Amino acid sequence: MEFFFKPRSVAVIGATPNQAKGGNAILRNLLWGYPGKIYPVNPRYSSIEGLVCHPRVSDIAGPLDTAIIFVPAAEVPAALEDCAIKGVPGVIIESSGFAEIGGEGIRRQELIKEIAARAGMRIWGPNCMGFVDARSKHVFSFLSPGALQYGLIPGKVSLIVQSGMLSAGFLLDIMSQGIMGISKACSIGNKADIDENDLLEYLLEDPDTDVIGLYLESFVRGREFIELCRRGGKPVVVLKGGKSSSGAKAALSHTASLAGNHDIVRGALAQAGVVEAKEFKQMMDLCRSLAYGAGRNNHWRKNVAVLAFSGGAAILSADFIEETGLEVASISSETKKTLAEIFPDWMPVRNPVDLWPAIEKQGPDGNVYNVALEAVLADENVDAVLLHAVAGAFRVRLDLAEIVRLGSLSDKPVFLWIMGTREEIFQFQKEAGTLGLPVFQDLYRAVECLAATLDYRPGSSALPQVDFRNPSLPGELSAILEGKTGVLDEHLSKRILKAAGIPTVPEELLVSEGDLEEIINGLGFPLVMKGLLAGTVHKTETGLVAMNIENGLKARESLGKLKEIMAGRGDILIQKQIPGRLELIIGLLRDPQFGVAVMLGLGGITAEVLKDAAFAIAPLSHKDALSLIGRIKARQLLDGFRGSKRVDRDRLAQLLVNLGNLGLAYPRIKELDINPLIAGDDGFWAVDASLILED
Amino acid sequence: MEFFFKPRSVAVIGATPNQAKGGNAILRNLLWGYPGKIYPVNPRYSSIEGLVCHPRVSDIAGPLDTAIIFVPAAEVPAALEDCAIKGVPGVIIESSGFAEIGGEGIRRQELIKEIAARAGMRIWGPNCMGFVDARSKHVFSFLSPGALQYGLIPGKVSLIVQSGMLSAGFLLDIMSQGIMGISKACSIGNKADIDENDLLEYLLEDPDTDVIGLYLESFVRGREFIELCRRGGKPVVVLKGGKSSSGAKAALSHTASLAGNHDIVRGALAQAGVVEAKEFKQMMDLCRSLAYGAGRNNHWRKNVAVLAFSGGAAILSADFIEETGLEVASISSETKKTLAEIFPDWMPVRNPVDLWPAIEKQGPDGNVYNVALEAVLADENVDAVLLHAVAGAFRVRLDLAEIVRLGSLSDKPVFLWIMGTREEIFQFQKEAGTLGLPVFQDLYRAVECLAATLDYRPGSSALPQVDFRNPSLPGELSAILEGKTGVLDEHLSKRILKAAGIPTVPEELLVSEGDLEEIINGLGFPLVMKGLLAGTVHKTETGLVAMNIENGLKARESLGKLKEIMAGRGDILIQKQIPGRLELIIGLLRDPQFGVAVMLGLGGITAEVLKDAAFAIAPLSHKDALSLIGRIKARQLLDGFRGSKRVDRDRLAQLLVNLGNLGLAYPRIKELDINPLIAGDDGFWAVDASLILED
């Protein structure tokens, strides 16, 4: 990718002297900051913007690393063929009129892919805005040169954006607000060749990039994306467009019906430690927060000290801190003593700290903010500080450089919430932005970004290979998974599960009525009796389940009733009735973007209505599985609630790992439901299961 | 209150020529816009800022409607006494040093209350920043006169703020951003006399106020506040500070343990149709949105058309619309035809509408936004429009006045989401603000405010008196509620409930063992047998409940076991076992701010862990009760889920109304739990109950 980001020379195919056109904007943007050789290409001109213009790329004499194409779509294939003749390694196609317009455009996109593949060229785009590198001042884009008047603030955050207009709107916003610097901002357009994974891989290695933010409407290679994020060791923030439902899908399994359009994506991102954003500005705020604070606070605690200009601001800050799952720090008595020295006597010092009485007492020359900040940062009970200030009108000493210094010394993040007049906020933000301090005008956003920063765990979380074990099933069962189609019956599904390391309830098929006594003696009461009919997934609703069978008489009665309903079809299954502490649902499905996804949900209709289920992508490490368990909303139920015993999370995690491995080993498994999985006194039992194979 | 807001004359006690002091700021702020007579009061000067200065208020010759006091706290009582001599009807005390500092301050606040009460004067404050009336240019506050350089934009939103610094920070922010106008902004400080209810009552009648926003840290008279909001007929937005937990409270009843610090407030506000804000800026955004759009869209639908500058913005808008509970409108084929005319042929027209291809086709002189807006506003399937634009760089015709006109014509709200450069956003916002159009820089905020606007139902919702009926209990039961203390046993609790109109499960006390047969015959199997021991609330955990008694033998067995545990103490209760479709928990408790609060929750541990319960304040109208039912998260369970029958919401509402009335009629009822209330095939049954009286 170096030929894109660090080319020795760039050609602009479609360059023009008309300043209203994008082909001119690209040229002027290059002239603004790119120091290498620039070749305008257009057969109609001999020179543009003071540069020699060539009729074709192949006419250029010197070496050429990158060509930017901005001609009408119909002319792109010819231009690209010419690039192939010249042997350009990388071409950025910023023209539109390809797959995004359907029909002819799709065919045209296929054509350029073929041309590029044949010549071994990489294509960026089409239908994109290229990229901007604020550190090296490379603007390889048709964005309006007027926007550059705001200057590019070089920073450590790089962006990958799958929407041309948005990437431009983004940049305008970011540059003009002046609150954050950028490293590289890449608009990836139709992703005909270069996609988010290519760029992500590059940026994860890029020394100029500390944090990567992505706006994506699709994941071209979802599994690889997740693996890159896990291995990367840099914070990644993703905003996914297109979360809303596209009509209900018909789903056979509970697992599939619990998987909304976005649930699997959400699970995959959480599993890879990716921070999920919900909108543009918030994505940028998360990125700049992580660029400042990721890696500070390595002790997994979240105790926040609040220093506020007013009592009201202090109270609301504490409210948000608790709502966001952070803690309002219990400051030490030493800290209280230090703070008390700057406060009037009547003021009881407590966190959140209302600084106003101290500011009033110390006067405009007082140094209240710094004294208070130093005190709370030195406090062992404090992991981070939220500092509220009012810019303008009330003049108070607030030394931003000192805040940075104190924060760095203590290695604890300090986040700022600012209020005041427009102009003074702007100046304050600019100064803070230059220093890398995260400043916010919205309280909740400041707290949300602080939380994401404290949550971030530095370091790679690449999947340990040892955790991935292929279940070696007996040949007979393997053959079924490789040869059969459609819904397997409960008994067969569970035989496979048992072989794959998922404990199933003791049960026997009743082959002959004469075996009833022996089976009963083997299993012991209470029993459940089920009628298995081919293709029937919901047995309870069709009267095919008899529960609470406590004696032989009742067993014979139940058998009679079942046989009547089944009228000679199907099989009778007798199983031990397990007294359950808690019912869970686990399952898996195959997602087109991410592959095998494992689901964990709580049983019961309340959990079902509230869609309390979470997903992760297989293979799962043991840690992944534990984290999946921790993403269930009502997870408190697993830890012993109302006197019930705690569920063994490690054993449950192992089941989930095994389930994922089964799905990976047998690609014809389409969906799999274990519903319920009962947490009993001596472990977990798959009580009912349904395995669905590809047709 | 007219003497505060429309005084003929104002005195400033503590006026000073020192421009660094608040006593001077008040004077200059008055001179800036107040047209009436202004009297500086200070014994040390004969004239200040060109006005004659009086040593005391009582020395002023003319009539005096309002005095503003800004002297050290210790001197306030004397100044107030002097106001009493002069017979000033209203005094605004902006000095601090009262209840907020504790100890001496509390005594001082009591003293000034006494002085005022004796003289029949109303006090505003102390420890406040007075008020600003942007329409009449009355600035009765010590806020920095420099802030007035931004001008006051007169608007229809009034504010009541219980935090001096915040009210000032607010105003600076609002004025300098220029995006919204204000009517009156009132800082109420310690609320020694004038409180939020006094001001709310005034503002609800104020013709210059359309929407009222409040920041409150406490409700002085909660019930009256709610009643004012219900009667008011104007949108009210409340931001409550101090929601976080102040340590776990010991609670006997489930109802009390489900009531977090803020749950009752939340319920009361929802019941009164008050919009709850979560932070300052959002509160202002909600206020300006309601000032623009409350009352539009009277048909209770929420179908939104999206017109976006780019595809990415369109996709994310649709995501947020669905997430927020709004609908992405299905635009009509006629609208599609109109839109198709401005789009290129290849572009399939659908909502959300990506306008970019049309903008590209029509060029900078095209009228894409207006044509598209007119088309979707004319569409019967569209109830509101979310319009996204980029200010700066991409020049597109966007006529804000025309947007206002089209929106008003159709009576459908149009909300704008804007992106772009700082300066051009500012100009855009200012223009839109002047026109009253709601513009937002954050997508999610635009959608959230649009949702609140579409949710708002105009008109008063005063409680119909007919719905409030005192339950007339038999004298014996009344006497218990008036005379006993502590926890009443299950049977007695249910006798009271039954008499109050809440159906209870058929049951009998077993007075003598010989009655067992007769009771069994009367109730019929299956039965439940319970041991009632004084003070024991959790019977199940102590083995005092035997269920599923299906025959006489088992009944005698269970009786034996219970008697053994009870060892001669307490009573035996036998009740019919009701086959339940759904278990609910209902209850009531007495809140210090809001009085009797009725709770509805779902049964089951998942609902308990997820705290799926909602509150409302008694008396409840039938509509209130239905709305309470609608606030349960898993309410879908009530409507028949997985084949179960729908629960009769009207009957459930009646129970809730009756429960509230019982609480109101007997003020010694402290808490009351009905757990479970079973929804059976033929109605609801209180199966267990526990009524707790004041000690």
CSV table of N, CA and C in Angstrom, one decimal, chain B residues 183-290:
chain,number,residue,atom,x,y,z
B,183,SER,N,-37.8,33.0,26.6
B,183,SER,CA,-38.7,33.9,27.1
B,183,SER,C,-38.1,34.3,28.5
B,184,LYS,N,-38.4,33.5,29.5
B,184,LYS,CA,-37.9,33.9,30.9
B,184,LYS,C,-37.0,32.7,31.4
B,185,ALA,N,-35.8,33.1,31.9
B,185,ALA,CA,-34.9,32.1,32.5
B,185,ALA,C,-34.8,32.5,34.0
B,186,CYS,N,-35.3,31.6,34.9
B,186,CYS,CA,-35.4,31.9,36.3
B,186,CYS,C,-34.5,31.0,37.1
B,187,SER,N,-33.6,31.6,37.9
B,187,SER,CA,-32.8,30.8,38.8
B,187,SER,C,-33.4,30.8,40.2
B,188,ILE,N,-33.8,29.7,40.7
B,188,ILE,CA,-34.6,29.7,41.9
B,188,ILE,C,-33.8,29.4,43.2
B,189,GLY,N,-32.6,29.1,43.1
B,189,GLY,CA,-31.7,29.0,44.3
B,189,GLY,C,-32.3,28.1,45.4
B,190,ASN,N,-32.3,28.6,46.6
B,190,ASN,CA,-32.7,27.7,47.8
B,190,ASN,C,-34.2,27.5,48.0
B,191,LYS,N,-35.0,28.2,47.2
B,191,LYS,CA,-36.4,28.0,47.3
B,191,LYS,C,-37.0,28.3,48.7
B,192,ALA,N,-36.5,29.3,49.4
B,192,ALA,CA,-37.0,29.5,50.7
B,192,ALA,C,-38.5,29.8,50.7
B,193,ASP,N,-39.0,30.5,49.7
B,193,ASP,CA,-40.4,30.8,49.6
B,193,ASP,C,-40.9,30.4,48.1
B,194,ILE,N,-40.5,31.3,47.2
B,194,ILE,CA,-40.9,31.0,45.8
B,194,ILE,C,-40.2,29.7,45.4
B,195,ASP,N,-41.0,28.7,44.9
B,195,ASP,CA,-40.4,27.5,44.4
B,195,ASP,C,-40.8,27.2,43.0
B,196,GLU,N,-40.4,26.0,42.5
B,196,GLU,CA,-40.6,25.7,41.1
B,196,GLU,C,-42.1,25.7,40.8
B,197,ASN,N,-42.9,25.3,41.8
B,197,ASN,CA,-44.4,25.2,41.5
B,197,ASN,C,-45.0,26.6,41.3
B,198,ASP,N,-44.5,27.6,42.1
B,198,ASP,CA,-45.0,29.0,42.0
B,198,ASP,C,-44.7,29.5,40.6
B,199,LEU,N,-43.5,29.3,40.1
B,199,LEU,CA,-43.1,29.8,38.8
B,199,LEU,C,-43.7,29.0,37.7
B,200,LEU,N,-43.8,27.7,37.9
B,200,LEU,CA,-44.5,26.8,36.9
B,200,LEU,C,-45.9,27.3,36.7
B,201,GLU,N,-46.6,27.5,37.8
B,201,GLU,CA,-48.0,28.0,37.7
B,201,GLU,C,-48.1,29.3,36.9
B,202,TYR,N,-47.2,30.2,37.2
B,202,TYR,CA,-47.2,31.5,36.5
B,202,TYR,C,-46.9,31.3,35.0
B,203,LEU,N,-45.9,30.5,34.7
B,203,LEU,CA,-45.4,30.3,33.3
B,203,LEU,C,-46.5,29.6,32.5
B,204,LEU,N,-47.2,28.7,33.1
B,204,LEU,CA,-48.2,27.9,32.4
B,204,LEU,C,-49.3,28.9,31.9
B,205,GLU,N,-49.5,30.0,32.6
B,205,GLU,CA,-50.5,31.0,32.2
B,205,GLU,C,-49.9,32.1,31.4
B,206,ASP,N,-48.5,32.2,31.3
B,206,ASP,CA,-47.8,33.3,30.7
B,206,ASP,C,-48.0,33.2,29.1
B,207,PRO,N,-48.6,34.2,28.5
B,207,PRO,CA,-48.8,34.2,27.1
B,207,PRO,C,-47.4,34.2,26.3
B,208,ASP,N,-46.4,34.6,26.9
B,208,ASP,CA,-45.1,34.7,26.3
B,208,ASP,C,-44.3,33.3,26.4
B,209,THR,N,-44.9,32.4,27.0
B,209,THR,CA,-44.2,31.1,27.2
B,209,THR,C,-45.0,29.9,26.6
B,210,ASP,N,-44.4,29.2,25.7
B,210,ASP,CA,-45.0,28.0,25.1
B,210,ASP,C,-44.5,26.7,25.6
B,211,VAL,N,-43.3,26.7,26.1
B,211,VAL,CA,-42.7,25.5,26.6
B,211,VAL,C,-41.9,25.8,27.8
B,212,ILE,N,-41.9,24.9,28.9
B,212,ILE,CA,-41.2,25.2,30.1
B,212,ILE,C,-40.2,24.1,30.3
B,213,GLY,N,-38.9,24.5,30.6
B,213,GLY,CA,-37.9,23.5,30.9
B,213,GLY,C,-37.4,23.8,32.3
B,214,LEU,N,-37.3,22.7,33.1
B,214,LEU,CA,-36.8,22.8,34.5
B,214,LEU,C,-35.6,22.0,34.8
B,215,TYR,N,-34.6,22.5,35.5
B,215,TYR,CA,-33.6,21.7,36.1
B,215,TYR,C,-33.9,21.7,37.6
B,216,LEU,N,-34.1,20.6,38.2
B,216,LEU,CA,-34.5,20.5,39.6
B,216,LEU,C,-33.6,19.5,40.3
B,217,GLU,N,-33.2,19.8,41.5
B,217,GLU,CA,-32.6,18.8,42.3
B,217,GLU,C,-33.5,18.2,43.4
B,218,SER,N,-34.6,18.9,43.6
B,218,SER,CA,-35.7,18.3,44.5
B,218,SER,C,-37.0,18.8,44.0
B,219,PHE,N,-38.1,18.1,44.4
B,219,PHE,CA,-39.4,18.6,44.2
B,219,PHE,C,-40.0,19.0,45.5
B,220,VAL,N,-40.2,20.3,45.7
B,220,VAL,CA,-40.7,20.7,47.1
B,220,VAL,C,-42.1,20.2,47.4
B,221,ARG,N,-42.9,20.3,46.3
B,221,ARG,CA,-44.3,19.8,46.5
B,221,ARG,C,-44.6,18.9,45.3
B,222,GLY,N,-44.2,17.7,45.3
B,222,GLY,CA,-44.2,16.8,44.2
B,222,GLY,C,-45.6,16.6,43.6
B,223,ARG,N,-46.6,16.3,44.4
B,223,ARG,CA,-47.9,16.0,43.9
B,223,ARG,C,-48.5,17.2,43.1
B,224,GLU,N,-48.3,18.4,43.8
B,224,GLU,CA,-48.8,19.6,43.1
B,224,GLU,C,-48.1,19.9,41.8
B,225,PHE,N,-46.8,19.6,41.8
B,225,PHE,CA,-46.0,19.8,40.6
B,225,PHE,C,-46.6,19.0,39.4
B,226,ILE,N,-46.9,17.7,39.8
B,226,ILE,CA,-47.5,16.8,38.8
B,226,ILE,C,-48.8,17.3,38.3
B,227,GLU,N,-49.6,17.7,39.3
B,227,GLU,CA,-51.0,18.2,38.9
B,227,GLU,C,-50.9,19.4,38.1
B,228,LEU,N,-50.0,20.3,38.4
B,228,LEU,CA,-49.8,21.5,37.5
B,228,LEU,C,-49.5,21.1,36.1
B,229,CYS,N,-48.5,20.2,36.0
B,229,CYS,CA,-48.1,19.7,34.6
B,229,CYS,C,-49.3,19.1,33.9
B,230,ARG,N,-50.1,18.3,34.6
B,230,ARG,CA,-51.2,17.7,33.9
B,230,ARG,C,-52.3,18.7,33.5
B,231,ARG,N,-52.5,19.7,34.3
B,231,ARG,CA,-53.6,20.7,33.9
B,231,ARG,C,-53.1,21.6,32.9
B,232,GLY,N,-51.7,21.8,32.9
B,232,GLY,CA,-51.1,23.0,32.2
B,232,GLY,C,-51.4,23.1,30.7
B,233,GLY,N,-51.4,22.0,30.0
B,233,GLY,CA,-51.6,22.2,28.5
B,233,GLY,C,-50.5,22.7,27.8
B,234,LYS,N,-49.3,22.9,28.4
B,234,LYS,CA,-48.1,23.3,27.7
B,234,LYS,C,-47.0,22.2,27.9
B,235,PRO,N,-46.2,22.0,26.9
B,235,PRO,CA,-45.1,21.0,27.1
B,235,PRO,C,-44.2,21.4,28.2
B,236,VAL,N,-43.9,20.5,29.1
B,236,VAL,CA,-42.9,20.7,30.2
B,236,VAL,C,-41.8,19.7,30.0
B,237,VAL,N,-40.5,20.1,30.2
B,237,VAL,CA,-39.4,19.2,30.1
B,237,VAL,C,-38.7,19.4,31.4
B,238,VAL,N,-38.4,18.2,32.0
B,238,VAL,CA,-37.7,18.2,33.3
B,238,VAL,C,-36.4,17.5,33.3
B,239,LEU,N,-35.3,18.1,33.8
B,239,LEU,CA,-34.1,17.4,34.0
B,239,LEU,C,-33.9,17.4,35.5
B,240,LYS,N,-33.8,16.1,36.1
B,240,LYS,CA,-33.7,15.9,37.5
B,240,LYS,C,-32.2,15.6,37.8
B,241,GLY,N,-31.7,16.4,38.7
B,241,GLY,CA,-30.3,16.2,39.2
B,241,GLY,C,-30.4,15.4,40.4
B,242,GLY,N,-29.4,14.4,40.6
B,242,GLY,CA,-29.4,13.6,41.8
B,242,GLY,C,-30.2,12.3,41.7
B,243,LYS,N,-29.9,11.6,40.6
B,243,LYS,CA,-30.6,10.4,40.3
B,243,LYS,C,-29.9,9.2,40.9
B,244,SER,N,-28.6,9.4,41.2
B,244,SER,CA,-27.8,8.2,41.5
B,244,SER,C,-28.1,7.7,42.9
B,245,SER,N,-27.8,6.5,43.1
B,245,SER,CA,-28.1,5.8,44.4
B,245,SER,C,-27.4,6.4,45.6
B,246,SER,N,-28.0,6.5,46.7
B,246,SER,CA,-27.3,7.0,47.9
B,246,SER,C,-27.3,5.8,48.9
B,247,GLY,N,-26.8,4.7,48.4
B,247,GLY,CA,-26.7,3.5,49.3
B,247,GLY,C,-28.0,2.8,49.3
B,248,ALA,N,-27.9,1.4,49.4
B,248,ALA,CA,-29.1,0.6,49.4
B,248,ALA,C,-29.9,0.8,50.6
B,249,LYS,N,-31.2,0.9,50.4
B,249,LYS,CA,-32.1,1.1,51.5
B,249,LYS,C,-32.6,-0.3,51.9
B,250,ALA,N,-32.8,-0.5,53.2
B,250,ALA,CA,-33.4,-1.8,53.6
B,250,ALA,C,-34.9,-1.7,53.3
B,251,ALA,N,-35.4,-2.7,52.6
B,251,ALA,CA,-36.8,-2.6,52.1
B,251,ALA,C,-37.5,-3.9,52.5
B,252,LEU,N,-38.6,-3.9,53.1
B,252,LEU,CA,-39.4,-5.1,53.4
B,252,LEU,C,-40.1,-5.6,52.2
B,253,SER,N,-40.7,-4.7,51.5
B,253,SER,CA,-41.5,-5.2,50.4
B,253,SER,C,-40.7,-5.2,49.0
B,254,HIS,N,-41.2,-6.0,48.1
B,254,HIS,CA,-40.6,-6.0,46.8
B,254,HIS,C,-40.9,-4.7,46.1
B,255,THR,N,-42.0,-4.1,46.4
B,255,THR,CA,-42.4,-2.8,45.7
B,255,THR,C,-41.3,-1.8,46.1
B,256,ALA,N,-40.9,-1.7,47.4
B,256,ALA,CA,-40.0,-0.7,47.8
B,256,ALA,C,-38.6,-1.1,47.2
B,257,SER,N,-38.3,-2.4,47.2
B,257,SER,CA,-36.9,-2.7,46.7
B,257,SER,C,-36.8,-2.5,45.2
B,258,LEU,N,-37.9,-2.5,44.5
B,258,LEU,CA,-37.9,-2.2,43.0
B,258,LEU,C,-37.9,-0.7,42.7
B,259,ALA,N,-38.2,0.1,43.8
B,259,ALA,CA,-38.2,1.6,43.6
B,259,ALA,C,-36.8,2.2,43.8
B,260,GLY,N,-36.1,2.3,42.8
B,260,GLY,CA,-34.8,3.0,42.9
B,260,GLY,C,-35.0,4.5,43.2
B,261,ASN,N,-33.9,5.2,43.4
B,261,ASN,CA,-34.1,6.6,43.8
B,261,ASN,C,-34.9,7.4,42.8
B,262,HIS,N,-34.8,7.0,41.5
B,262,HIS,CA,-35.4,7.9,40.5
B,262,HIS,C,-36.7,7.3,39.9
B,263,ASP,N,-37.0,6.0,40.2
B,263,ASP,CA,-38.0,5.3,39.5
B,263,ASP,C,-39.4,6.0,39.7
B,264,ILE,N,-39.7,6.4,40.9
B,264,ILE,CA,-41.0,7.0,41.2
B,264,ILE,C,-41.1,8.4,40.5
B,265,VAL,N,-40.0,9.2,40.5
B,265,VAL,CA,-40.0,10.5,39.8
B,265,VAL,C,-40.3,10.2,38.3
B,266,ARG,N,-39.5,9.2,37.8
B,266,ARG,CA,-39.7,8.9,36.4
B,266,ARG,C,-41.1,8.5,36.0
B,267,GLY,N,-41.7,7.7,36.9
B,267,GLY,CA,-43.1,7.3,36.7
B,267,GLY,C,-44.1,8.5,36.8
B,268,ALA,N,-43.9,9.4,37.8
B,268,ALA,CA,-44.7,10.5,38.0
B,268,ALA,C,-44.7,11.4,36.8
B,269,LEU,N,-43.4,11.7,36.3
B,269,LEU,CA,-43.3,12.6,35.1
B,269,LEU,C,-43.9,12.0,33.9
B,270,ALA,N,-43.7,10.7,33.7
B,270,ALA,CA,-44.3,10.1,32.5
B,270,ALA,C,-45.8,10.2,32.5
B,271,GLN,N,-46.4,9.9,33.7
B,271,GLN,CA,-47.8,9.9,33.9
B,271,GLN,C,-48.4,11.3,33.6
B,272,ALA,N,-47.6,12.4,33.9
B,272,ALA,CA,-48.1,13.7,33.7
B,272,ALA,C,-47.8,14.2,32.3
B,273,GLY,N,-47.2,13.4,31.5
B,273,GLY,CA,-46.9,13.8,30.1
B,273,GLY,C,-45.7,14.7,30.0
B,274,VAL,N,-44.9,14.8,31.1
B,274,VAL,CA,-43.7,15.6,31.2
B,274,VAL,C,-42.6,14.8,30.4
B,275,VAL,N,-41.8,15.6,29.6
B,275,VAL,CA,-40.7,15.0,28.9
B,275,VAL,C,-39.5,15.0,29.8
B,276,GLU,N,-38.9,13.9,30.0
B,276,GLU,CA,-37.8,13.8,30.9
B,276,GLU,C,-36.5,14.0,30.1
B,277,ALA,N,-35.7,15.0,30.5
B,277,ALA,CA,-34.4,15.2,29.9
B,277,ALA,C,-33.3,14.5,30.6
B,278,LYS,N,-32.1,14.3,30.0
B,278,LYS,CA,-31.1,13.7,30.7
B,278,LYS,C,-29.8,14.5,30.9
B,279,GLU,N,-29.8,15.6,30.1
B,279,GLU,CA,-28.8,16.6,30.4
B,279,GLU,C,-29.1,18.0,29.8
B,280,PHE,N,-28.3,19.0,30.2
B,280,PHE,CA,-28.6,20.4,29.9
B,280,PHE,C,-28.9,20.7,28.4
B,281,LYS,N,-28.0,20.3,27.6
B,281,LYS,CA,-28.1,20.7,26.2
B,281,LYS,C,-29.3,20.0,25.6
B,282,GLN,N,-29.4,18.7,26.0
B,282,GLN,CA,-30.5,18.0,25.5
B,282,GLN,C,-31.8,18.6,25.9
B,283,MET,N,-31.9,19.1,27.2
B,283,MET,CA,-33.1,19.7,27.7
B,283,MET,C,-33.5,20.9,26.8
B,284,MET,N,-32.4,21.7,26.5
B,284,MET,CA,-32.7,22.9,25.6
B,284,MET,C,-33.1,22.4,24.2
B,285,ASP,N,-32.5,21.4,23.7
B,285,ASP,CA,-32.9,20.9,22.4
B,285,ASP,C,-34.3,20.4,22.4
B,286,LEU,N,-34.7,19.7,23.5
B,286,LEU,CA,-36.1,19.2,23.6
B,286,LEU,C,-37.1,20.4,23.7
B,287,CYS,N,-36.7,21.4,24.4
B,287,CYS,CA,-37.6,22.6,24.6
B,287,CYS,C,-37.8,23.3,23.2
B,288,ARG,N,-36.7,23.5,22.5
B,288,ARG,CA,-36.9,24.2,21.2
B,288,ARG,C,-37.6,23.4,20.2
B,289,SER,N,-37.4,22.1,20.3
B,289,SER,CA,-38.1,21.2,19.4
B,289,SER,C,-39.6,21.2,19.7
B,290,LEU,N,-40.0,21.2,20.9
B,290,LEU,CA,-41.4,21.2,21.3
B,290,LEU,C,-42.0,22.6,21.0
